[in-house]
Amino acid sequence: MNDYLVKALCFDGQIRAMAVRSTEAVAEAQRRQDTWRAATAALGRTMSASLMLGAMHKNDEKLTVKVQGDGPIGAIIVDVDAHGNVKGYPKNPHVNLPANEKGKIDVRGAVGTEGFISVIKDLGLKEPVSGQVPLVSGELAEDFTYYLANSEQVPSAVGLSVLVDNENDDAVKAAGGFMIQVMPGATEETISEIEKRIADIPMVSKLLDAGESPEEILYRLLGKENVTILEKSPVQFYCDCSKERFAAAIITLGAKEIQAMIDEDHGAEAVCHFCGEKYYYDEQELVGLCQEALEN
Ligand code: ZN
């Protein structure tokens, strides 16, 4: 089953909602970076949230979401665009912890509780726009809810979850989430009905694993009769790195640094954090980059 995101308008425009199945995208990130359970769950939740934040934008707009907590996983970086392309990595992929008191993967323990979420938006303007809020939970859904309320001024409810296979090498079985946004003019009645439904819904990843679609998850959350699906769009893991891009990054290190690579290592290797791809530059290529650095 392919990953996709749905957008819906609900309760006659009082509510906007999104749901995403990101299973394959998160599975791809897990395989490429060999993330362990807690790191997989934290990265996967951040990827799902970022996809939904990205879907609030359009065309050439891009977002970089950074979760910087004080837990063992370190920073989580996710890049997403408005076309559902997502890539991300945690600083320390090899983090696992005992299950928490609810018997679930301890995402808070991995992420930490002190720190911040920042979202940098490249909207095609001269300067990127950024918003930052402190972490309030470390479980991430609450943290993105807080981000939406405080940085975007949109009261929301966010659900995020990742199901990791206990037996099969920590592979991702299902991943996804939802985002419900309350528009101005929403009635108390509508809000309390949704709150009741949210309290009752099983984990999204379990529903996805059982074969439910993102649309069906929105129906559970909002009532099928209240939901009008507006749009359905694919999402996928995608890394746009290339040898040329890394060359440009090497040039910014400056001639002195590049000369040291030539003298000491007779070459250089760059590894993409997002996808694990390796790029090698031989001595002759480095001489060329050194020359470019001098000309800049
Ligand atoms: Zn890459």
PDB file of C-alpha atoms and ligand atoms in Angstrom:
ATOM      1  CA  MET A   1       0.000   0.000   0.000  1.00  0.00           C
ATOM      2  CA  ASN A   2       1.372   3.369  -0.960  1.00  0.00           C
ATOM      3  CA  ASP A   3       1.661   6.221   1.477  1.00  0.00           C
ATOM      4  CA  TYR A   4      -0.599   9.206   1.081  1.00  0.00           C
ATOM      5  CA  LEU A   5      -2.106  12.176   2.840  1.00  0.00           C
ATOM      6  CA  VAL A   6      -5.726  13.314   2.808  1.00  0.00           C
ATOM      7  CA  LYS A   7      -7.067  16.761   3.506  1.00  0.00           C
ATOM      8  CA  ALA A   8     -10.647  17.300   4.537  1.00  0.00           C
ATOM      9  CA  LEU A   9     -13.066  20.038   5.409  1.00  0.00           C
ATOM     10  CA  CYS A  10     -15.452  19.076   8.186  1.00  0.00           C
ATOM     11  CA  PHE A  11     -18.527  20.333  10.020  1.00  0.00           C
ATOM     12  CA  ASP A  12     -19.299  22.881   7.283  1.00  0.00           C
ATOM     13  CA  GLY A  13     -15.875  24.488   7.435  1.00  0.00           C
ATOM     14  CA  GLN A  14     -15.583  24.680  11.217  1.00  0.00           C
ATOM     15  CA  ILE A  15     -12.789  22.127  11.150  1.00  0.00           C
ATOM     16  CA  ARG A  16      -9.925  21.340   8.828  1.00  0.00           C
ATOM     17  CA  ALA A  17      -8.355  17.915   9.105  1.00  0.00           C
ATOM     18  CA  MET A  18      -5.553  15.849   7.656  1.00  0.00           C
ATOM     19  CA  ALA A  19      -4.455  12.274   8.040  1.00  0.00           C
ATOM     20  CA  VAL A  20      -1.388  10.573   6.658  1.00  0.00           C
ATOM     21  CA  ARG A  21      -0.117   7.063   6.163  1.00  0.00           C
ATOM     22  CA  SER A  22       3.697   7.360   6.147  1.00  0.00           C
ATOM     23  CA  THR A  23       4.563   3.694   6.699  1.00  0.00           C
ATOM     24  CA  GLU A  24       6.799   3.239   3.653  1.00  0.00           C
ATOM     25  CA  ALA A  25       8.574   6.580   4.107  1.00  0.00           C
ATOM     26  CA  VAL A  26       9.398   5.836   7.743  1.00  0.00           C
ATOM     27  CA  ALA A  27      10.369   2.242   6.900  1.00  0.00           C
ATOM     28  CA  GLU A  28      12.758   3.548   4.247  1.00  0.00           C
ATOM     29  CA  ALA A  29      14.362   5.992   6.715  1.00  0.00           C
ATOM     30  CA  GLN A  30      14.646   3.182   9.294  1.00  0.00           C
ATOM     31  CA  ARG A  31      16.401   0.870   6.818  1.00  0.00           C
ATOM     32  CA  ARG A  32      18.751   3.519   5.499  1.00  0.00           C
ATOM     33  CA  GLN A  33      19.832   4.747   8.918  1.00  0.00           C
ATOM     34  CA  ASP A  34      19.440   1.529  10.887  1.00  0.00           C
ATOM     35  CA  THR A  35      17.497   3.367  13.595  1.00  0.00           C
ATOM     36  CA  TRP A  36      16.638   1.382  16.708  1.00  0.00           C
ATOM     37  CA  ARG A  37      13.112   1.224  18.149  1.00  0.00           C
ATOM     38  CA  ALA A  38      12.952   4.427  20.192  1.00  0.00           C
ATOM     39  CA  ALA A  39      14.805   6.401  17.526  1.00  0.00           C
ATOM     40  CA  THR A  40      12.521   4.961  14.825  1.00  0.00           C
ATOM     41  CA  ALA A  41       9.400   5.983  16.728  1.00  0.00           C
ATOM     42  CA  ALA A  42      10.671   9.511  17.432  1.00  0.00           C
ATOM     43  CA  LEU A  43      11.869  10.026  13.857  1.00  0.00           C
ATOM     44  CA  GLY A  44       8.693   8.526  12.386  1.00  0.00           C
ATOM     45  CA  ARG A  45       6.412  10.714  14.500  1.00  0.00           C
ATOM     46  CA  THR A  46       8.398  13.794  13.496  1.00  0.00           C
ATOM     47  CA  MET A  47       8.259  12.778   9.816  1.00  0.00           C
ATOM     48  CA  SER A  48       4.473  12.330   9.940  1.00  0.00           C
ATOM     49  CA  ALA A  49       3.963  15.675  11.683  1.00  0.00           C
ATOM     50  CA  SER A  50       6.293  17.389   9.197  1.00  0.00           C
ATOM     51  CA  LEU A  51       4.396  15.932   6.232  1.00  0.00           C
ATOM     52  CA  MET A  52       1.183  17.423   7.582  1.00  0.00           C
ATOM     53  CA  LEU A  53       2.841  20.785   8.297  1.00  0.00           C
ATOM     54  CA  GLY A  54       4.253  20.678   4.753  1.00  0.00           C
ATOM     55  CA  ALA A  55       0.797  20.000   3.345  1.00  0.00           C
ATOM     56  CA  MET A  56      -0.343  23.333   4.823  1.00  0.00           C
ATOM     57  CA  HIS A  57       1.982  24.987   2.280  1.00  0.00           C
ATOM     58  CA  LYS A  58       2.124  24.944  -1.476  1.00  0.00           C
ATOM     59  CA  ASN A  59       4.233  24.858  -4.621  1.00  0.00           C
ATOM     60  CA  ASP A  60       7.920  25.417  -3.988  1.00  0.00           C
ATOM     61  CA  GLU A  61       7.671  25.972  -0.262  1.00  0.00           C
ATOM     62  CA  LYS A  62       9.907  23.815   1.914  1.00  0.00           C
ATOM     63  CA  LEU A  63      10.134  23.228   5.628  1.00  0.00           C
ATOM     64  CA  THR A  64      12.908  22.072   7.905  1.00  0.00           C
ATOM     65  CA  VAL A  65      11.617  20.780  11.216  1.00  0.00           C
ATOM     66  CA  LYS A  66      14.055  20.366  14.065  1.00  0.00           C
ATOM     67  CA  VAL A  67      13.257  18.698  17.365  1.00  0.00           C
ATOM     68  CA  GLN A  68      16.053  19.450  19.800  1.00  0.00           C
ATOM     69  CA  GLY A  69      15.554  17.765  23.142  1.00  0.00           C
ATOM     70  CA  ASP A  70      17.948  16.768  25.906  1.00  0.00           C
ATOM     71  CA  GLY A  71      17.408  13.015  25.479  1.00  0.00           C
ATOM     72  CA  PRO A  72      19.890  10.454  24.111  1.00  0.00           C
ATOM     73  CA  ILE A  73      18.611  10.700  20.534  1.00  0.00           C
ATOM     74  CA  GLY A  74      19.890  14.269  20.126  1.00  0.00           C
ATOM     75  CA  ALA A  75      18.403  16.482  17.440  1.00  0.00           C
ATOM     76  CA  ILE A  76      15.912  15.137  14.898  1.00  0.00           C
ATOM     77  CA  ILE A  77      16.002  16.934  11.545  1.00  0.00           C
ATOM     78  CA  VAL A  78      13.261  16.498   8.937  1.00  0.00           C
ATOM     79  CA  ASP A  79      12.982  18.208   5.578  1.00  0.00           C
ATOM     80  CA  VAL A  80       9.692  18.214   3.734  1.00  0.00           C
ATOM     81  CA  ASP A  81       8.176  19.964   0.741  1.00  0.00           C
ATOM     82  CA  ALA A  82       4.606  20.635  -0.339  1.00  0.00           C
ATOM     83  CA  HIS A  83       4.684  17.635  -2.720  1.00  0.00           C
ATOM     84  CA  GLY A  84       4.961  15.048   0.030  1.00  0.00           C
ATOM     85  CA  ASN A  85       8.706  14.479  -0.291  1.00  0.00           C
ATOM     86  CA  VAL A  86      10.178  13.824   3.123  1.00  0.00           C
ATOM     87  CA  LYS A  87      13.593  12.926   4.512  1.00  0.00           C
ATOM     88  CA  GLY A  88      14.875  12.968   8.051  1.00  0.00           C
ATOM     89  CA  TYR A  89      17.353  11.613  10.538  1.00  0.00           C
ATOM     90  CA  PRO A  90      18.053  11.611  14.257  1.00  0.00           C
ATOM     91  CA  LYS A  91      21.532  12.568  15.435  1.00  0.00           C
ATOM     92  CA  ASN A  92      21.884   9.244  17.256  1.00  0.00           C
ATOM     93  CA  PRO A  93      20.025   6.447  15.433  1.00  0.00           C
ATOM     94  CA  HIS A  94      21.051   3.729  17.875  1.00  0.00           C
ATOM     95  CA  VAL A  95      18.756   4.573  20.763  1.00  0.00           C
ATOM     96  CA  ASN A  96      16.562   2.055  22.460  1.00  0.00           C
ATOM     97  CA  LEU A  97      15.041   2.185  25.926  1.00  0.00           C
ATOM     98  CA  PRO A  98      12.880  -0.071  28.064  1.00  0.00           C
ATOM     99  CA  ALA A  99       9.137   0.307  27.400  1.00  0.00           C
ATOM    100  CA  ASN A 100       7.423   3.103  29.328  1.00  0.00           C
ATOM    101  CA  GLU A 101       4.805   2.629  32.067  1.00  0.00           C
ATOM    102  CA  LYS A 102       2.109   2.101  29.415  1.00  0.00           C
ATOM    103  CA  GLY A 103       4.150  -0.655  27.800  1.00  0.00           C
ATOM    104  CA  LYS A 104       4.883   1.534  24.780  1.00  0.00           C
ATOM    105  CA  ILE A 105       8.079   2.704  23.127  1.00  0.00           C
ATOM    106  CA  ASP A 106       9.566   5.413  25.346  1.00  0.00           C
ATOM    107  CA  VAL A 107       9.669   8.310  22.898  1.00  0.00           C
ATOM    108  CA  ARG A 108       9.796  10.914  25.668  1.00  0.00           C
ATOM    109  CA  GLY A 109      12.802   9.164  27.173  1.00  0.00           C
ATOM    110  CA  ALA A 110      14.549   9.220  23.807  1.00  0.00           C
ATOM    111  CA  VAL A 111      13.695  12.809  22.883  1.00  0.00           C
ATOM    112  CA  GLY A 112      13.891  14.393  26.328  1.00  0.00           C
ATOM    113  CA  THR A 113      11.615  16.999  27.889  1.00  0.00           C
ATOM    114  CA  GLU A 114      13.807  20.100  27.818  1.00  0.00           C
ATOM    115  CA  GLY A 115      14.424  21.722  24.462  1.00  0.00           C
ATOM    116  CA  PHE A 116      12.497  23.085  21.525  1.00  0.00           C
ATOM    117  CA  ILE A 117      10.806  22.451  18.201  1.00  0.00           C
ATOM    118  CA  SER A 118      11.743  24.829  15.440  1.00  0.00           C
ATOM    119  CA  VAL A 119      10.263  25.065  11.976  1.00  0.00           C
ATOM    120  CA  ILE A 120      12.162  26.923   9.298  1.00  0.00           C
ATOM    121  CA  LYS A 121      10.079  27.739   6.241  1.00  0.00           C
ATOM    122  CA  ASP A 122      11.606  28.502   2.907  1.00  0.00           C
ATOM    123  CA  LEU A 123       8.669  30.205   1.255  1.00  0.00           C
ATOM    124  CA  GLY A 124      10.677  31.490  -1.687  1.00  0.00           C
ATOM    125  CA  LEU A 125      11.124  34.865   0.039  1.00  0.00           C
ATOM    126  CA  LYS A 126      14.531  36.420   0.597  1.00  0.00           C
ATOM    127  CA  GLU A 127      14.727  35.321   4.204  1.00  0.00           C
ATOM    128  CA  PRO A 128      13.353  32.064   5.579  1.00  0.00           C
ATOM    129  CA  VAL A 129      10.597  32.411   8.185  1.00  0.00           C
ATOM    130  CA  SER A 130      11.000  30.505  11.404  1.00  0.00           C
ATOM    131  CA  GLY A 131       8.990  29.640  14.469  1.00  0.00           C
ATOM    132  CA  GLN A 132      10.144  28.027  17.666  1.00  0.00           C
ATOM    133  CA  VAL A 133       8.424  26.725  20.771  1.00  0.00           C
ATOM    134  CA  PRO A 134       9.721  24.883  23.831  1.00  0.00           C
ATOM    135  CA  LEU A 135       9.071  21.167  24.178  1.00  0.00           C
ATOM    136  CA  VAL A 136       6.127  20.551  26.500  1.00  0.00           C
ATOM    137  CA  SER A 137       6.025  16.754  26.556  1.00  0.00           C
ATOM    138  CA  GLY A 138       8.676  14.978  24.523  1.00  0.00           C
ATOM    139  CA  GLU A 139       6.053  12.528  23.189  1.00  0.00           C
ATOM    140  CA  LEU A 140       5.888  14.824  20.144  1.00  0.00           C
ATOM    141  CA  ALA A 141       2.132  14.870  19.352  1.00  0.00           C
ATOM    142  CA  GLU A 142       1.556  17.274  22.276  1.00  0.00           C
ATOM    143  CA  ASP A 143       4.633  19.224  21.247  1.00  0.00           C
ATOM    144  CA  PHE A 144       3.400  19.735  17.681  1.00  0.00           C
ATOM    145  CA  THR A 145      -0.046  20.652  19.065  1.00  0.00           C
ATOM    146  CA  TYR A 146       1.649  23.313  21.161  1.00  0.00           C
ATOM    147  CA  TYR A 147       3.646  24.504  18.139  1.00  0.00           C
ATOM    148  CA  LEU A 148       0.471  24.895  16.054  1.00  0.00           C
ATOM    149  CA  ALA A 149      -1.366  26.761  18.804  1.00  0.00           C
ATOM    150  CA  ASN A 150       1.467  29.102  19.682  1.00  0.00           C
ATOM    151  CA  SER A 151       3.497  29.613  16.550  1.00  0.00           C
ATOM    152  CA  GLU A 152       0.761  29.244  13.898  1.00  0.00           C
ATOM    153  CA  GLN A 153      -2.127  30.434  16.095  1.00  0.00           C
ATOM    154  CA  VAL A 154      -4.203  27.415  15.098  1.00  0.00           C
ATOM    155  CA  PRO A 155      -5.813  25.465  17.943  1.00  0.00           C
ATOM    156  CA  SER A 156      -5.320  21.831  16.968  1.00  0.00           C
ATOM    157  CA  ALA A 157      -5.282  18.233  18.001  1.00  0.00           C
ATOM    158  CA  VAL A 158      -2.441  16.068  16.717  1.00  0.00           C
ATOM    159  CA  GLY A 159      -2.022  12.310  16.821  1.00  0.00           C
ATOM    160  CA  LEU A 160       1.199  10.566  15.744  1.00  0.00           C
ATOM    161  CA  SER A 161       2.263   6.958  15.998  1.00  0.00           C
ATOM    162  CA  VAL A 162       4.687   4.366  14.711  1.00  0.00           C
ATOM    163  CA  LEU A 163       4.317   0.616  15.115  1.00  0.00           C
ATOM    164  CA  VAL A 164       7.609  -1.273  15.189  1.00  0.00           C
ATOM    165  CA  ASP A 165       7.775  -4.999  14.580  1.00  0.00           C
ATOM    166  CA  ASN A 166       9.031  -6.770  17.695  1.00  0.00           C
ATOM    167  CA  GLU A 167      10.224  -9.828  15.861  1.00  0.00           C
ATOM    168  CA  ASN A 168      11.351  -8.713  12.459  1.00  0.00           C
ATOM    169  CA  ASP A 169      14.538  -6.714  13.038  1.00  0.00           C
ATOM    170  CA  ASP A 170      12.730  -3.620  14.331  1.00  0.00           C
ATOM    171  CA  ALA A 171      11.159  -3.036  10.907  1.00  0.00           C
ATOM    172  CA  VAL A 172       8.370  -0.457  10.698  1.00  0.00           C
ATOM    173  CA  LYS A 173       4.919  -2.068  10.471  1.00  0.00           C
ATOM    174  CA  ALA A 174       2.892   1.118  10.258  1.00  0.00           C
ATOM    175  CA  ALA A 175       3.287   4.853  10.736  1.00  0.00           C
ATOM    176  CA  GLY A 176       0.999   7.826  10.414  1.00  0.00           C
ATOM    177  CA  GLY A 177      -0.952  10.543  12.105  1.00  0.00           C
ATOM    178  CA  PHE A 178      -3.702  13.102  12.016  1.00  0.00           C
ATOM    179  CA  MET A 179      -4.022  16.843  12.530  1.00  0.00           C
ATOM    180  CA  ILE A 180      -7.356  18.454  13.335  1.00  0.00           C
ATOM    181  CA  GLN A 181      -7.512  22.238  13.208  1.00  0.00           C
ATOM    182  CA  VAL A 182     -10.245  24.299  14.740  1.00  0.00           C
ATOM    183  CA  MET A 183     -11.267  27.249  12.574  1.00  0.00           C
ATOM    184  CA  PRO A 184     -12.660  30.502  13.968  1.00  0.00           C
ATOM    185  CA  GLY A 185     -16.401  30.126  14.506  1.00  0.00           C
ATOM    186  CA  ALA A 186     -16.313  26.454  15.469  1.00  0.00           C
ATOM    187  CA  THR A 187     -19.021  25.750  18.037  1.00  0.00           C
ATOM    188  CA  GLU A 188     -18.492  24.320  21.519  1.00  0.00           C
ATOM    189  CA  GLU A 189     -20.710  21.438  20.502  1.00  0.00           C
ATOM    190  CA  THR A 190     -18.477  20.502  17.572  1.00  0.00           C
ATOM    191  CA  ILE A 191     -15.320  20.778  19.649  1.00  0.00           C
ATOM    192  CA  SER A 192     -16.637  18.626  22.485  1.00  0.00           C
ATOM    193  CA  GLU A 193     -17.859  15.964  20.052  1.00  0.00           C
ATOM    194  CA  ILE A 194     -14.395  15.772  18.485  1.00  0.00           C
ATOM    195  CA  GLU A 195     -12.705  15.685  21.888  1.00  0.00           C
ATOM    196  CA  LYS A 196     -14.847  12.698  22.820  1.00  0.00           C
ATOM    197  CA  ARG A 197     -13.969  10.888  19.608  1.00  0.00           C
ATOM    198  CA  ILE A 198     -10.237  11.597  19.990  1.00  0.00           C
ATOM    199  CA  ALA A 199     -10.283  10.152  23.495  1.00  0.00           C
ATOM    200  CA  ASP A 200     -11.795   6.936  22.129  1.00  0.00           C
ATOM    201  CA  ILE A 201      -9.653   6.334  19.040  1.00  0.00           C
ATOM    202  CA  PRO A 202      -7.111   3.483  19.144  1.00  0.00           C
ATOM    203  CA  MET A 203      -3.508   4.199  18.113  1.00  0.00           C
ATOM    204  CA  VAL A 204      -3.387   5.377  14.516  1.00  0.00           C
ATOM    205  CA  SER A 205      -0.542   3.015  13.610  1.00  0.00           C
ATOM    206  CA  LYS A 206      -2.581   0.045  14.883  1.00  0.00           C
ATOM    207  CA  LEU A 207      -5.528   1.108  12.717  1.00  0.00           C
ATOM    208  CA  LEU A 208      -3.260   1.511   9.685  1.00  0.00           C
ATOM    209  CA  ASP A 209      -1.662  -1.851  10.387  1.00  0.00           C
ATOM    210  CA  ALA A 210      -5.141  -3.387  10.448  1.00  0.00           C
ATOM    211  CA  GLY A 211      -5.719  -1.993   6.957  1.00  0.00           C
ATOM    212  CA  GLU A 212      -7.655   1.188   7.695  1.00  0.00           C
ATOM    213  CA  SER A 213      -7.076   4.070   5.312  1.00  0.00           C
ATOM    214  CA  PRO A 214      -6.304   7.680   6.269  1.00  0.00           C
ATOM    215  CA  GLU A 215      -9.863   8.566   5.170  1.00  0.00           C
ATOM    216  CA  GLU A 216     -11.334   5.961   7.501  1.00  0.00           C
ATOM    217  CA  ILE A 217      -9.276   7.374  10.373  1.00  0.00           C
ATOM    218  CA  LEU A 218     -10.764  10.821   9.714  1.00  0.00           C
ATOM    219  CA  TYR A 219     -14.241   9.260   9.663  1.00  0.00           C
ATOM    220  CA  ARG A 220     -13.565   7.758  13.092  1.00  0.00           C
ATOM    221  CA  LEU A 221     -12.315  11.094  14.414  1.00  0.00           C
ATOM    222  CA  LEU A 222     -14.990  13.337  12.962  1.00  0.00           C
ATOM    223  CA  GLY A 223     -17.913  11.180  11.876  1.00  0.00           C
ATOM    224  CA  LYS A 224     -18.216  10.181   8.219  1.00  0.00           C
ATOM    225  CA  GLU A 225     -21.259  12.393   7.646  1.00  0.00           C
ATOM    226  CA  ASN A 226     -19.264  15.453   8.757  1.00  0.00           C
ATOM    227  CA  VAL A 227     -16.227  14.908   6.526  1.00  0.00           C
ATOM    228  CA  THR A 228     -15.681  16.145   2.966  1.00  0.00           C
ATOM    229  CA  ILE A 229     -12.417  14.853   1.522  1.00  0.00           C
ATOM    230  CA  LEU A 230     -10.804  17.666  -0.477  1.00  0.00           C
ATOM    231  CA  GLU A 231      -7.582  16.164  -1.662  1.00  0.00           C
ATOM    232  CA  LYS A 232      -5.535  12.991  -1.614  1.00  0.00           C
ATOM    233  CA  SER A 233      -1.818  13.205  -2.420  1.00  0.00           C
ATOM    234  CA  PRO A 234       1.106  10.774  -2.335  1.00  0.00           C
ATOM    235  CA  VAL A 235       3.926  11.096   0.189  1.00  0.00           C
ATOM    236  CA  GLN A 236       7.331   9.438  -0.071  1.00  0.00           C
ATOM    237  CA  PHE A 237      10.852   9.304   1.282  1.00  0.00           C
ATOM    238  CA  TYR A 238      13.007  11.288  -1.092  1.00  0.00           C
ATOM    239  CA  CYS A 239      16.543  12.612  -0.791  1.00  0.00           C
ATOM    240  CA  ASP A 240      17.786  15.176  -3.285  1.00  0.00           C
ATOM    241  CA  CYS A 241      21.451  14.928  -2.374  1.00  0.00           C
ATOM    242  CA  SER A 242      24.078  14.694  -5.119  1.00  0.00           C
ATOM    243  CA  LYS A 243      27.837  14.749  -5.580  1.00  0.00           C
ATOM    244  CA  GLU A 244      27.582  18.354  -6.819  1.00  0.00           C
ATOM    245  CA  ARG A 245      25.696  19.472  -3.690  1.00  0.00           C
ATOM    246  CA  PHE A 246      28.303  18.009  -1.383  1.00  0.00           C
ATOM    247  CA  ALA A 247      31.039  19.561  -3.529  1.00  0.00           C
ATOM    248  CA  ALA A 248      29.437  22.954  -2.951  1.00  0.00           C
ATOM    249  CA  ALA A 249      29.462  22.258   0.795  1.00  0.00           C
ATOM    250  CA  ILE A 250      33.149  21.264   0.659  1.00  0.00           C
ATOM    251  CA  ILE A 251      33.966  24.526  -1.136  1.00  0.00           C
ATOM    252  CA  THR A 252      32.437  26.494   1.736  1.00  0.00           C
ATOM    253  CA  LEU A 253      34.970  24.875   4.104  1.00  0.00           C
ATOM    254  CA  GLY A 254      37.633  27.057   2.463  1.00  0.00           C
ATOM    255  CA  ALA A 255      40.876  26.422   0.606  1.00  0.00           C
ATOM    256  CA  LYS A 256      42.968  25.777   3.709  1.00  0.00           C
ATOM    257  CA  GLU A 257      40.698  23.000   4.915  1.00  0.00           C
ATOM    258  CA  ILE A 258      40.498  21.410   1.457  1.00  0.00           C
ATOM    259  CA  GLN A 259      44.284  21.543   1.104  1.00  0.00           C
ATOM    260  CA  ALA A 260      44.536  19.668   4.403  1.00  0.00           C
ATOM    261  CA  MET A 261      42.256  16.948   2.985  1.00  0.00           C
ATOM    262  CA  ILE A 262      44.510  16.690  -0.043  1.00  0.00           C
ATOM    263  CA  ASP A 263      47.734  16.570   1.982  1.00  0.00           C
ATOM    264  CA  GLU A 264      46.546  14.273   4.741  1.00  0.00           C
ATOM    265  CA  ASP A 265      43.957  11.988   3.169  1.00  0.00           C
ATOM    266  CA  HIS A 266      44.512  12.376  -0.587  1.00  0.00           C
ATOM    267  CA  GLY A 267      40.761  12.386  -0.964  1.00  0.00           C
ATOM    268  CA  ALA A 268      37.519  12.938   0.893  1.00  0.00           C
ATOM    269  CA  GLU A 269      34.316  11.072   1.520  1.00  0.00           C
ATOM    270  CA  ALA A 270      30.986  12.716   2.245  1.00  0.00           C
ATOM    271  CA  VAL A 271      28.073  10.770   3.714  1.00  0.00           C
ATOM    272  CA  CYS A 272      24.495  12.029   3.459  1.00  0.00           C
ATOM    273  CA  HIS A 273      22.877  11.940   6.918  1.00  0.00           C
ATOM    274  CA  PHE A 274      19.424  11.699   5.369  1.00  0.00           C
ATOM    275  CA  CYS A 275      19.834   8.741   3.031  1.00  0.00           C
ATOM    276  CA  GLY A 276      23.227   7.249   3.827  1.00  0.00           C
ATOM    277  CA  GLU A 277      24.558   7.742   0.292  1.00  0.00           C
ATOM    278  CA  LYS A 278      28.362   8.123   0.123  1.00  0.00           C
ATOM    279  CA  TYR A 279      30.225  10.381  -2.277  1.00  0.00           C
ATOM    280  CA  TYR A 280      33.958  10.130  -2.838  1.00  0.00           C
ATOM    281  CA  TYR A 281      36.249  12.916  -4.098  1.00  0.00           C
ATOM    282  CA  ASP A 282      39.732  11.989  -5.294  1.00  0.00           C
ATOM    283  CA  GLU A 283      42.797  14.193  -5.007  1.00  0.00           C
ATOM    284  CA  GLN A 284      42.329  15.734  -8.427  1.00  0.00           C
ATOM    285  CA  GLU A 285      38.695  16.634  -7.734  1.00  0.00           C
ATOM    286  CA  LEU A 286      39.695  18.219  -4.431  1.00  0.00           C
ATOM    287  CA  VAL A 287      42.345  20.324  -6.204  1.00  0.00           C
ATOM    288  CA  GLY A 288      39.548  21.626  -8.425  1.00  0.00           C
ATOM    289  CA  LEU A 289      37.324  22.407  -5.409  1.00  0.00           C
ATOM    290  CA  CYS A 290      40.257  24.097  -3.669  1.00  0.00           C
ATOM    291  CA  GLN A 291      40.701  26.299  -6.731  1.00  0.00           C
ATOM    292  CA  GLU A 292      37.008  27.232  -6.659  1.00  0.00           C
ATOM    293  CA  ALA A 293      37.244  28.049  -2.947  1.00  0.00           C
ATOM    294  CA  LEU A 294      40.138  30.417  -3.689  1.00  0.00           C
ATOM    295  CA  GLU A 295      38.156  32.121  -6.442  1.00  0.00           C
ATOM    296  CA  ASN A 296      35.097  32.695  -4.254  1.00  0.00           C
TER     297      ASN A 296
HETATM  298 ZN    ZN B   1      20.916  11.906   0.577  1.00  0.00          ZN
END
